[in-house]
mmCIF file with all atom_site columns, C-alpha atoms in Angstrom:
data_model
loop_
_atom_site.group_PDB
_atom_site.id
_atom_site.type_symbol
_atom_site.label_atom_id
_atom_site.label_alt_id
_atom_site.label_comp_id
_atom_site.label_asym_id
_atom_site.label_entity_id
_atom_site.label_seq_id
_atom_site.pdbx_PDB_ins_code
_atom_site.Cartn_x
_atom_site.Cartn_y
_atom_site.Cartn_z
_atom_site.occupancy
_atom_site.B_iso_or_equiv
_atom_site.pdbx_formal_charge
_atom_site.auth_seq_id
_atom_site.auth_comp_id
_atom_site.auth_asym_id
_atom_site.auth_atom_id
_atom_site.pdbx_PDB_model_num
ATOM 1   C CA . ALA A 1 1   ? 18.002  -13.184 -0.697  1.00 0.00 ? 218 ALA A CA 1
ATOM 2   C CA . ALA A 1 2   ? 15.934  -11.415 -3.365  1.00 0.00 ? 219 ALA A CA 1
ATOM 3   C CA . SER A 1 3   ? 13.449  -10.238 -0.761  1.00 0.00 ? 220 SER A CA 1
ATOM 4   C CA . ASN A 1 4   ? 16.242  -8.892  1.458   1.00 0.00 ? 221 ASN A CA 1
ATOM 5   C CA . ALA A 1 5   ? 17.847  -7.153  -1.518  1.00 0.00 ? 222 ALA A CA 1
ATOM 6   C CA . LYS A 1 6   ? 14.494  -5.558  -2.405  1.00 0.00 ? 223 LYS A CA 1
ATOM 7   C CA . SER A 1 7   ? 13.950  -4.366  1.159   1.00 0.00 ? 224 SER A CA 1
ATOM 8   C CA . GLU A 1 8   ? 17.463  -2.944  1.361   1.00 0.00 ? 225 GLU A CA 1
ATOM 9   C CA . PHE A 1 9   ? 17.048  -1.179  -1.998  1.00 0.00 ? 226 PHE A CA 1
ATOM 10  C CA . LEU A 1 10  ? 13.724  0.368   -0.941  1.00 0.00 ? 227 LEU A CA 1
ATOM 11  C CA . SER A 1 11  ? 15.230  1.488   2.339   1.00 0.00 ? 228 SER A CA 1
ATOM 12  C CA . ARG A 1 12  ? 18.217  3.147   0.661   1.00 0.00 ? 229 ARG A CA 1
ATOM 13  C CA . ILE A 1 13  ? 16.220  4.823   -2.092  1.00 0.00 ? 230 ILE A CA 1
ATOM 14  C CA . SER A 1 14  ? 13.676  6.059   0.452   1.00 0.00 ? 231 SER A CA 1
ATOM 15  C CA . HIS A 1 15  ? 16.440  7.680   2.499   1.00 0.00 ? 232 HIS A CA 1
ATOM 16  C CA . ASP A 1 16  ? 17.825  9.289   -0.673  1.00 0.00 ? 233 ASP A CA 1
ATOM 17  C CA . ILE A 1 17  ? 14.407  10.639  -1.714  1.00 0.00 ? 234 ILE A CA 1
ATOM 18  C CA . ARG A 1 18  ? 13.595  11.957  1.750   1.00 0.00 ? 235 ARG A CA 1
ATOM 19  C CA . THR A 1 19  ? 16.323  14.615  1.649   1.00 0.00 ? 236 THR A CA 1
ATOM 20  C CA . PRO A 1 20  ? 15.031  16.477  -1.436  1.00 0.00 ? 237 PRO A CA 1
ATOM 21  C CA . MET A 1 21  ? 11.420  16.053  -0.231  1.00 0.00 ? 238 MET A CA 1
ATOM 22  C CA . ASN A 1 22  ? 12.316  17.778  3.034   1.00 0.00 ? 239 ASN A CA 1
ATOM 23  C CA . ALA A 1 23  ? 13.937  20.563  0.991   1.00 0.00 ? 240 ALA A CA 1
ATOM 24  C CA . ILE A 1 24  ? 10.767  20.957  -1.102  1.00 0.00 ? 241 ILE A CA 1
ATOM 25  C CA . ILE A 1 25  ? 8.631   21.144  2.025   1.00 0.00 ? 242 ILE A CA 1
ATOM 26  C CA . GLY A 1 26  ? 11.005  23.641  3.658   1.00 0.00 ? 243 GLY A CA 1
ATOM 27  C CA . MET A 1 27  ? 11.286  25.893  0.608   1.00 0.00 ? 244 MET A CA 1
ATOM 28  C CA . THR A 1 28  ? 7.531   25.790  0.114   1.00 0.00 ? 245 THR A CA 1
ATOM 29  C CA . GLU A 1 29  ? 7.050   26.932  3.705   1.00 0.00 ? 246 GLU A CA 1
ATOM 30  C CA . LEU A 1 30  ? 9.543   29.782  3.222   1.00 0.00 ? 247 LEU A CA 1
ATOM 31  C CA . ALA A 1 31  ? 7.765   30.862  0.027   1.00 0.00 ? 248 ALA A CA 1
ATOM 32  C CA . ARG A 1 32  ? 4.422   30.690  1.853   1.00 0.00 ? 249 ARG A CA 1
ATOM 33  C CA . ARG A 1 33  ? 5.718   33.080  4.513   1.00 0.00 ? 250 ARG A CA 1
ATOM 34  C CA . ALA A 1 34  ? 6.801   35.627  1.897   1.00 0.00 ? 251 ALA A CA 1
ATOM 35  C CA . ASN A 1 35  ? 4.339   38.253  0.764   1.00 0.00 ? 252 ASN A CA 1
ATOM 36  C CA . THR A 1 36  ? 2.506   36.368  -1.945  1.00 0.00 ? 253 THR A CA 1
ATOM 37  C CA . SER A 1 37  ? -0.703  36.767  -3.850  1.00 0.00 ? 254 SER A CA 1
ATOM 38  C CA . PRO A 1 38  ? -3.700  34.765  -2.638  1.00 0.00 ? 255 PRO A CA 1
ATOM 39  C CA . GLU A 1 39  ? -3.510  32.619  -5.775  1.00 0.00 ? 256 GLU A CA 1
ATOM 40  C CA . LEU A 1 40  ? 0.173   31.779  -5.204  1.00 0.00 ? 257 LEU A CA 1
ATOM 41  C CA . ALA A 1 41  ? -0.490  31.137  -1.504  1.00 0.00 ? 258 ALA A CA 1
ATOM 42  C CA . ASP A 1 42  ? -3.184  28.623  -2.523  1.00 0.00 ? 259 ASP A CA 1
ATOM 43  C CA . TYR A 1 43  ? -0.778  26.855  -4.916  1.00 0.00 ? 260 TYR A CA 1
ATOM 44  C CA . LEU A 1 44  ? 1.918   26.721  -2.239  1.00 0.00 ? 261 LEU A CA 1
ATOM 45  C CA . ALA A 1 45  ? -0.521  25.280  0.314   1.00 0.00 ? 262 ALA A CA 1
ATOM 46  C CA . LYS A 1 46  ? -1.413  22.545  -2.170  1.00 0.00 ? 263 LYS A CA 1
ATOM 47  C CA . ILE A 1 47  ? 2.269   21.833  -2.858  1.00 0.00 ? 264 ILE A CA 1
ATOM 48  C CA . LYS A 1 48  ? 2.881   21.580  0.885   1.00 0.00 ? 265 LYS A CA 1
ATOM 49  C CA . HIS A 1 49  ? -0.047  19.185  1.434   1.00 0.00 ? 266 HIS A CA 1
ATOM 50  C CA . SER A 1 50  ? 0.987   16.982  -1.506  1.00 0.00 ? 267 SER A CA 1
ATOM 51  C CA . SER A 1 51  ? 4.683   16.922  -0.623  1.00 0.00 ? 268 SER A CA 1
ATOM 52  C CA . THR A 1 52  ? 3.937   16.172  3.031   1.00 0.00 ? 269 THR A CA 1
ATOM 53  C CA . PHE A 1 53  ? 1.728   13.277  1.933   1.00 0.00 ? 270 PHE A CA 1
ATOM 54  C CA . LEU A 1 54  ? 4.501   12.013  -0.366  1.00 0.00 ? 271 LEU A CA 1
ATOM 55  C CA . LEU A 1 55  ? 7.020   12.244  2.481   1.00 0.00 ? 272 LEU A CA 1
ATOM 56  C CA . GLU A 1 56  ? 4.696   10.181  4.667   1.00 0.00 ? 273 GLU A CA 1
ATOM 57  C CA . LEU A 1 57  ? 4.547   7.541   1.932   1.00 0.00 ? 274 LEU A CA 1
ATOM 58  C CA . ILE A 1 58  ? 8.333   7.527   1.681   1.00 0.00 ? 275 ILE A CA 1
ATOM 59  C CA . ASN A 1 59  ? 8.580   7.087   5.431   1.00 0.00 ? 276 ASN A CA 1
ATOM 60  C CA . ASP A 1 60  ? 6.156   4.197   5.165   1.00 0.00 ? 277 ASP A CA 1
ATOM 61  C CA . ILE A 1 61  ? 8.468   2.501   2.650   1.00 0.00 ? 278 ILE A CA 1
ATOM 62  C CA . LEU A 1 62  ? 11.205  2.677   5.272   1.00 0.00 ? 279 LEU A CA 1
ATOM 63  C CA . ASP A 1 63  ? 8.955   0.519   7.427   1.00 0.00 ? 280 ASP A CA 1
ATOM 64  C CA . MET A 1 64  ? 8.595   -2.090  4.643   1.00 0.00 ? 281 MET A CA 1
ATOM 65  C CA . SER A 1 65  ? 9.941   -5.025  6.614   1.00 0.00 ? 282 SER A CA 1
ATOM 66  C CA . ALA A 1 66  ? 7.221   -4.594  9.234   1.00 0.00 ? 283 ALA A CA 1
ATOM 67  C CA . ILE A 1 67  ? 4.592   -4.459  6.490   1.00 0.00 ? 284 ILE A CA 1
ATOM 68  C CA . GLU A 1 68  ? 5.965   -7.595  4.814   1.00 0.00 ? 285 GLU A CA 1
ATOM 69  C CA . ASN A 1 69  ? 5.852   -9.415  8.149   1.00 0.00 ? 286 ASN A CA 1
ATOM 70  C CA . GLY A 1 70  ? 2.247   -8.389  8.783   1.00 0.00 ? 287 GLY A CA 1
ATOM 71  C CA . GLU A 1 71  ? 3.259   -6.080  11.606  1.00 0.00 ? 288 GLU A CA 1
ATOM 72  C CA . VAL A 1 72  ? 1.785   -2.835  10.333  1.00 0.00 ? 289 VAL A CA 1
ATOM 73  C CA . ARG A 1 73  ? 1.624   -0.358  13.168  1.00 0.00 ? 290 ARG A CA 1
ATOM 74  C CA . LEU A 1 74  ? -1.103  2.247   13.198  1.00 0.00 ? 291 LEU A CA 1
ATOM 75  C CA . HIS A 1 75  ? -0.046  5.724   14.235  1.00 0.00 ? 292 HIS A CA 1
ATOM 76  C CA . SER A 1 76  ? -3.253  7.326   15.433  1.00 0.00 ? 293 SER A CA 1
ATOM 77  C CA . GLU A 1 77  ? -3.326  11.062  15.929  1.00 0.00 ? 294 GLU A CA 1
ATOM 78  C CA . ALA A 1 78  ? -5.780  13.920  15.924  1.00 0.00 ? 295 ALA A CA 1
ATOM 79  C CA . TYR A 1 79  ? -6.779  14.911  12.397  1.00 0.00 ? 296 TYR A CA 1
ATOM 80  C CA . SER A 1 80  ? -8.753  18.001  11.506  1.00 0.00 ? 297 SER A CA 1
ATOM 81  C CA . VAL A 1 81  ? -11.676 17.137  9.256   1.00 0.00 ? 298 VAL A CA 1
ATOM 82  C CA . GLN A 1 82  ? -11.075 20.478  7.512   1.00 0.00 ? 299 GLN A CA 1
ATOM 83  C CA . GLU A 1 83  ? -7.451  19.465  6.752   1.00 0.00 ? 300 GLU A CA 1
ATOM 84  C CA . PHE A 1 84  ? -8.660  16.083  5.464   1.00 0.00 ? 301 PHE A CA 1
ATOM 85  C CA . HIS A 1 85  ? -11.236 17.772  3.232   1.00 0.00 ? 302 HIS A CA 1
ATOM 86  C CA . LEU A 1 86  ? -8.606  20.209  1.903   1.00 0.00 ? 303 LEU A CA 1
ATOM 87  C CA . LEU A 1 87  ? -6.272  17.316  1.026   1.00 0.00 ? 304 LEU A CA 1
ATOM 88  C CA . LEU A 1 88  ? -9.040  15.476  -0.820  1.00 0.00 ? 305 LEU A CA 1
ATOM 89  C CA . GLN A 1 89  ? -10.195 18.627  -2.595  1.00 0.00 ? 306 GLN A CA 1
ATOM 90  C CA . SER A 1 90  ? -6.701  19.714  -3.672  1.00 0.00 ? 307 SER A CA 1
ATOM 91  C CA . SER A 1 91  ? -5.758  16.217  -4.846  1.00 0.00 ? 308 SER A CA 1
ATOM 92  C CA . ILE A 1 92  ? -8.977  15.072  -6.531  1.00 0.00 ? 309 ILE A CA 1
ATOM 93  C CA . ALA A 1 93  ? -10.500 18.303  -7.904  1.00 0.00 ? 310 ALA A CA 1
ATOM 94  C CA . PRO A 1 94  ? -7.795  18.770  -10.592 1.00 0.00 ? 311 PRO A CA 1
ATOM 95  C CA . LEU A 1 95  ? -8.361  15.184  -11.800 1.00 0.00 ? 312 LEU A CA 1
ATOM 96  C CA . ALA A 1 96  ? -12.113 15.746  -11.944 1.00 0.00 ? 313 ALA A CA 1
ATOM 97  C CA . ASP A 1 97  ? -11.770 19.135  -13.638 1.00 0.00 ? 314 ASP A CA 1
ATOM 98  C CA . ARG A 1 98  ? -9.728  17.609  -16.461 1.00 0.00 ? 315 ARG A CA 1
ATOM 99  C CA . LYS A 1 99  ? -12.564 15.163  -17.163 1.00 0.00 ? 316 LYS A CA 1
ATOM 100 C CA . LYS A 1 100 ? -15.311 17.726  -16.502 1.00 0.00 ? 317 LYS A CA 1
ATOM 101 C CA . ILE A 1 101 ? -16.637 15.605  -13.654 1.00 0.00 ? 318 ILE A CA 1
ATOM 102 C CA . HIS A 1 102 ? -18.715 17.290  -10.962 1.00 0.00 ? 319 HIS A CA 1
ATOM 103 C CA . LEU A 1 103 ? -17.474 16.660  -7.397  1.00 0.00 ? 320 LEU A CA 1
ATOM 104 C CA . ARG A 1 104 ? -19.971 16.759  -4.573  1.00 0.00 ? 321 ARG A CA 1
ATOM 105 C CA . TRP A 1 105 ? -18.769 16.863  -0.944  1.00 0.00 ? 322 TRP A CA 1
ATOM 106 C CA . SER A 1 106 ? -20.945 16.296  2.086   1.00 0.00 ? 323 SER A CA 1
ATOM 107 C CA . VAL A 1 107 ? -19.237 16.357  5.471   1.00 0.00 ? 324 VAL A CA 1
ATOM 108 C CA . ASP A 1 108 ? -21.126 16.283  8.769   1.00 0.00 ? 325 ASP A CA 1
ATOM 109 C CA . GLU A 1 109 ? -20.749 19.772  10.239  1.00 0.00 ? 326 GLU A CA 1
ATOM 110 C CA . SER A 1 110 ? -20.553 18.371  13.770  1.00 0.00 ? 327 SER A CA 1
ATOM 111 C CA . LEU A 1 111 ? -17.240 16.666  12.901  1.00 0.00 ? 328 LEU A CA 1
ATOM 112 C CA . HIS A 1 112 ? -14.248 18.844  13.650  1.00 0.00 ? 329 HIS A CA 1
ATOM 113 C CA . CYS A 1 113 ? -11.475 16.451  14.561  1.00 0.00 ? 330 CYS A CA 1
ATOM 114 C CA . ILE A 1 114 ? -11.071 12.681  14.366  1.00 0.00 ? 331 ILE A CA 1
ATOM 115 C CA . PHE A 1 115 ? -8.425  10.344  15.752  1.00 0.00 ? 332 PHE A CA 1
ATOM 116 C CA . VAL A 1 116 ? -7.009  8.132   12.960  1.00 0.00 ? 333 VAL A CA 1
ATOM 117 C CA . ASP A 1 117 ? -3.823  6.960   11.268  1.00 0.00 ? 334 ASP A CA 1
ATOM 118 C CA . LYS A 1 118 ? -3.672  9.932   8.885   1.00 0.00 ? 335 LYS A CA 1
ATOM 119 C CA . LEU A 1 119 ? -1.464  8.267   6.277   1.00 0.00 ? 336 LEU A CA 1
ATOM 120 C CA . ARG A 1 120 ? -3.621  5.182   5.895   1.00 0.00 ? 337 ARG A CA 1
ATOM 121 C CA . PHE A 1 121 ? -6.863  7.123   6.197   1.00 0.00 ? 338 PHE A CA 1
ATOM 122 C CA . ASN A 1 122 ? -5.698  9.438   3.398   1.00 0.00 ? 339 ASN A CA 1
ATOM 123 C CA . GLN A 1 123 ? -4.485  6.514   1.274   1.00 0.00 ? 340 GLN A CA 1
ATOM 124 C CA . ILE A 1 124 ? -7.859  4.805   1.436   1.00 0.00 ? 341 ILE A CA 1
ATOM 125 C CA . PHE A 1 125 ? -9.916  7.800   0.369   1.00 0.00 ? 342 PHE A CA 1
ATOM 126 C CA . LEU A 1 126 ? -7.454  9.191   -2.150  1.00 0.00 ? 343 LEU A CA 1
ATOM 127 C CA . ASN A 1 127 ? -7.389  5.779   -3.858  1.00 0.00 ? 344 ASN A CA 1
ATOM 128 C CA . LEU A 1 128 ? -11.165 5.391   -3.783  1.00 0.00 ? 345 LEU A CA 1
ATOM 129 C CA . LEU A 1 129 ? -11.781 8.892   -5.122  1.00 0.00 ? 346 LEU A CA 1
ATOM 130 C CA . ALA A 1 130 ? -9.049  8.691   -7.775  1.00 0.00 ? 347 ALA A CA 1
ATOM 131 C CA . ASN A 1 131 ? -10.559 5.419   -9.014  1.00 0.00 ? 348 ASN A CA 1
ATOM 132 C CA . ALA A 1 132 ? -14.053 6.922   -8.976  1.00 0.00 ? 349 ALA A CA 1
ATOM 133 C CA . VAL A 1 133 ? -12.827 9.804   -11.150 1.00 0.00 ? 350 VAL A CA 1
ATOM 134 C CA . LYS A 1 134 ? -10.870 7.441   -13.401 1.00 0.00 ? 351 LYS A CA 1
ATOM 135 C CA . PHE A 1 135 ? -13.879 5.216   -14.123 1.00 0.00 ? 352 PHE A CA 1
ATOM 136 C CA . THR A 1 136 ? -16.520 7.947   -14.351 1.00 0.00 ? 353 THR A CA 1
ATOM 137 C CA . PRO A 1 137 ? -17.221 9.229   -17.851 1.00 0.00 ? 354 PRO A CA 1
ATOM 138 C CA . PRO A 1 138 ? -16.794 12.938  -18.668 1.00 0.00 ? 355 PRO A CA 1
ATOM 139 C CA . GLY A 1 139 ? -19.758 14.948  -17.442 1.00 0.00 ? 356 GLY A CA 1
ATOM 140 C CA . GLY A 1 140 ? -20.444 12.450  -14.639 1.00 0.00 ? 357 GLY A CA 1
ATOM 141 C CA . GLU A 1 141 ? -20.452 12.946  -10.907 1.00 0.00 ? 358 GLU A CA 1
ATOM 142 C CA . VAL A 1 142 ? -18.339 11.708  -7.998  1.00 0.00 ? 359 VAL A CA 1
ATOM 143 C CA . CYS A 1 143 ? -19.665 12.125  -4.465  1.00 0.00 ? 360 CYS A CA 1
ATOM 144 C CA . PHE A 1 144 ? -17.954 11.838  -1.096  1.00 0.00 ? 361 PHE A CA 1
ATOM 145 C CA . SER A 1 145 ? -19.800 11.943  2.191   1.00 0.00 ? 362 SER A CA 1
ATOM 146 C CA . LEU A 1 146 ? -18.617 11.609  5.765   1.00 0.00 ? 363 LEU A CA 1
ATOM 147 C CA . ARG A 1 147 ? -21.093 11.504  8.614   1.00 0.00 ? 364 ARG A CA 1
ATOM 148 C CA . LYS A 1 148 ? -21.287 10.512  12.232  1.00 0.00 ? 365 LYS A CA 1
ATOM 149 C CA . LEU A 1 149 ? -23.523 7.498   12.847  1.00 0.00 ? 366 LEU A CA 1
ATOM 150 C CA . ALA A 1 150 ? -23.077 7.085   16.592  1.00 0.00 ? 367 ALA A CA 1
ATOM 151 C CA . GLU A 1 151 ? -21.054 8.421   19.490  1.00 0.00 ? 368 GLU A CA 1
ATOM 152 C CA . LYS A 1 152 ? -20.200 6.727   22.762  1.00 0.00 ? 369 LYS A CA 1
ATOM 153 C CA . SER A 1 153 ? -17.896 8.463   25.205  1.00 0.00 ? 370 SER A CA 1
ATOM 154 C CA . GLN A 1 154 ? -14.792 9.436   23.187  1.00 0.00 ? 371 GLN A CA 1
ATOM 155 C CA . ASP A 1 155 ? -15.508 6.947   20.372  1.00 0.00 ? 372 ASP A CA 1
ATOM 156 C CA . ILE A 1 156 ? -17.478 7.766   17.252  1.00 0.00 ? 373 ILE A CA 1
ATOM 157 C CA . CYS A 1 157 ? -18.686 5.581   14.438  1.00 0.00 ? 374 CYS A CA 1
ATOM 158 C CA . LEU A 1 158 ? -18.299 7.236   11.044  1.00 0.00 ? 375 LEU A CA 1
ATOM 159 C CA . GLN A 1 159 ? -19.768 6.360   7.698   1.00 0.00 ? 376 GLN A CA 1
ATOM 160 C CA . ALA A 1 160 ? -17.772 7.384   4.633   1.00 0.00 ? 377 ALA A CA 1
ATOM 161 C CA . VAL A 1 161 ? -19.261 6.852   1.195   1.00 0.00 ? 378 VAL A CA 1
ATOM 162 C CA . VAL A 1 162 ? -17.661 7.309   -2.210  1.00 0.00 ? 379 VAL A CA 1
ATOM 163 C CA . SER A 1 163 ? -20.128 7.008   -5.061  1.00 0.00 ? 380 SER A CA 1
ATOM 164 C CA . ASP A 1 164 ? -20.025 7.855   -8.741  1.00 0.00 ? 381 ASP A CA 1
ATOM 165 C CA . THR A 1 165 ? -21.953 7.639   -11.981 1.00 0.00 ? 382 THR A CA 1
ATOM 166 C CA . GLY A 1 166 ? -19.371 5.340   -13.572 1.00 0.00 ? 383 GLY A CA 1
ATOM 167 C CA . LYS A 1 167 ? -19.946 1.808   -14.793 1.00 0.00 ? 384 LYS A CA 1
ATOM 168 C CA . GLY A 1 168 ? -19.490 0.316   -11.336 1.00 0.00 ? 385 GLY A CA 1
ATOM 169 C CA . ILE A 1 169 ? -17.530 -2.659  -10.114 1.00 0.00 ? 386 ILE A CA 1
ATOM 170 C CA . GLN A 1 170 ? -17.639 -5.771  -12.252 1.00 0.00 ? 387 GLN A CA 1
ATOM 171 C CA . PRO A 1 171 ? -19.801 -8.463  -10.606 1.00 0.00 ? 388 PRO A CA 1
ATOM 172 C CA . GLU A 1 172 ? -16.938 -10.983 -10.350 1.00 0.00 ? 389 GLU A CA 1
ATOM 173 C CA . PHE A 1 173 ? -15.039 -8.613  -8.001  1.00 0.00 ? 390 PHE A CA 1
ATOM 174 C CA . LEU A 1 174 ? -17.945 -7.977  -5.625  1.00 0.00 ? 391 LEU A CA 1
ATOM 175 C CA . PRO A 1 175 ? -17.383 -11.126 -3.489  1.00 0.00 ? 392 PRO A CA 1
ATOM 176 C CA . ASP A 1 176 ? -13.804 -9.989  -2.780  1.00 0.00 ? 393 ASP A CA 1
ATOM 177 C CA . ILE A 1 177 ? -14.973 -6.531  -1.726  1.00 0.00 ? 394 ILE A CA 1
ATOM 178 C CA . LEU A 1 178 ? -17.839 -7.844  0.376   1.00 0.00 ? 395 LEU A CA 1
ATOM 179 C CA . ALA A 1 179 ? -15.415 -10.234 2.116   1.00 0.00 ? 396 ALA A CA 1
ATOM 180 C CA . LEU A 1 180 ? -13.534 -7.177  3.412   1.00 0.00 ? 397 LEU A CA 1
ATOM 181 C CA . HIS A 1 181 ? -16.681 -5.750  5.007   1.00 0.00 ? 398 HIS A CA 1
#
């Protein structure tokens, strides 16, 4: 009963949050179309990317029962590598700037578009990079690289690496991480 109540609560609150999020996205788009300075246009683009990502998370909460039952459905779609890089840059750079951490990006120039579940792909790398920034001391460095390892027909094998000059992962957690590999 508690689990059902939790799922129902999350579903209702997600519906209630979705309405103002759609308004934020819509008003941001209208403001973007107005004659604005380049600086304001940049801020509005970042608001739009962040609010769209938040809306995707809210929509994912609406699918909570499927997640709880182990029935997560991937929604693969074409994703511009430039759009992905912009999301990472606009979300992680402010965190790094506050700590005076240098961000280094290396993305294979031959990659233009990939076919992934954008929400989950973004979640993975935003979490990894946010943690890298969080655990890297001021003046340190966080690096992200994405490169193509192999290509066969329409399929490509990518390697994504997040590295930092922080203290690293405690040895007792390494077996859990390596088990995921």
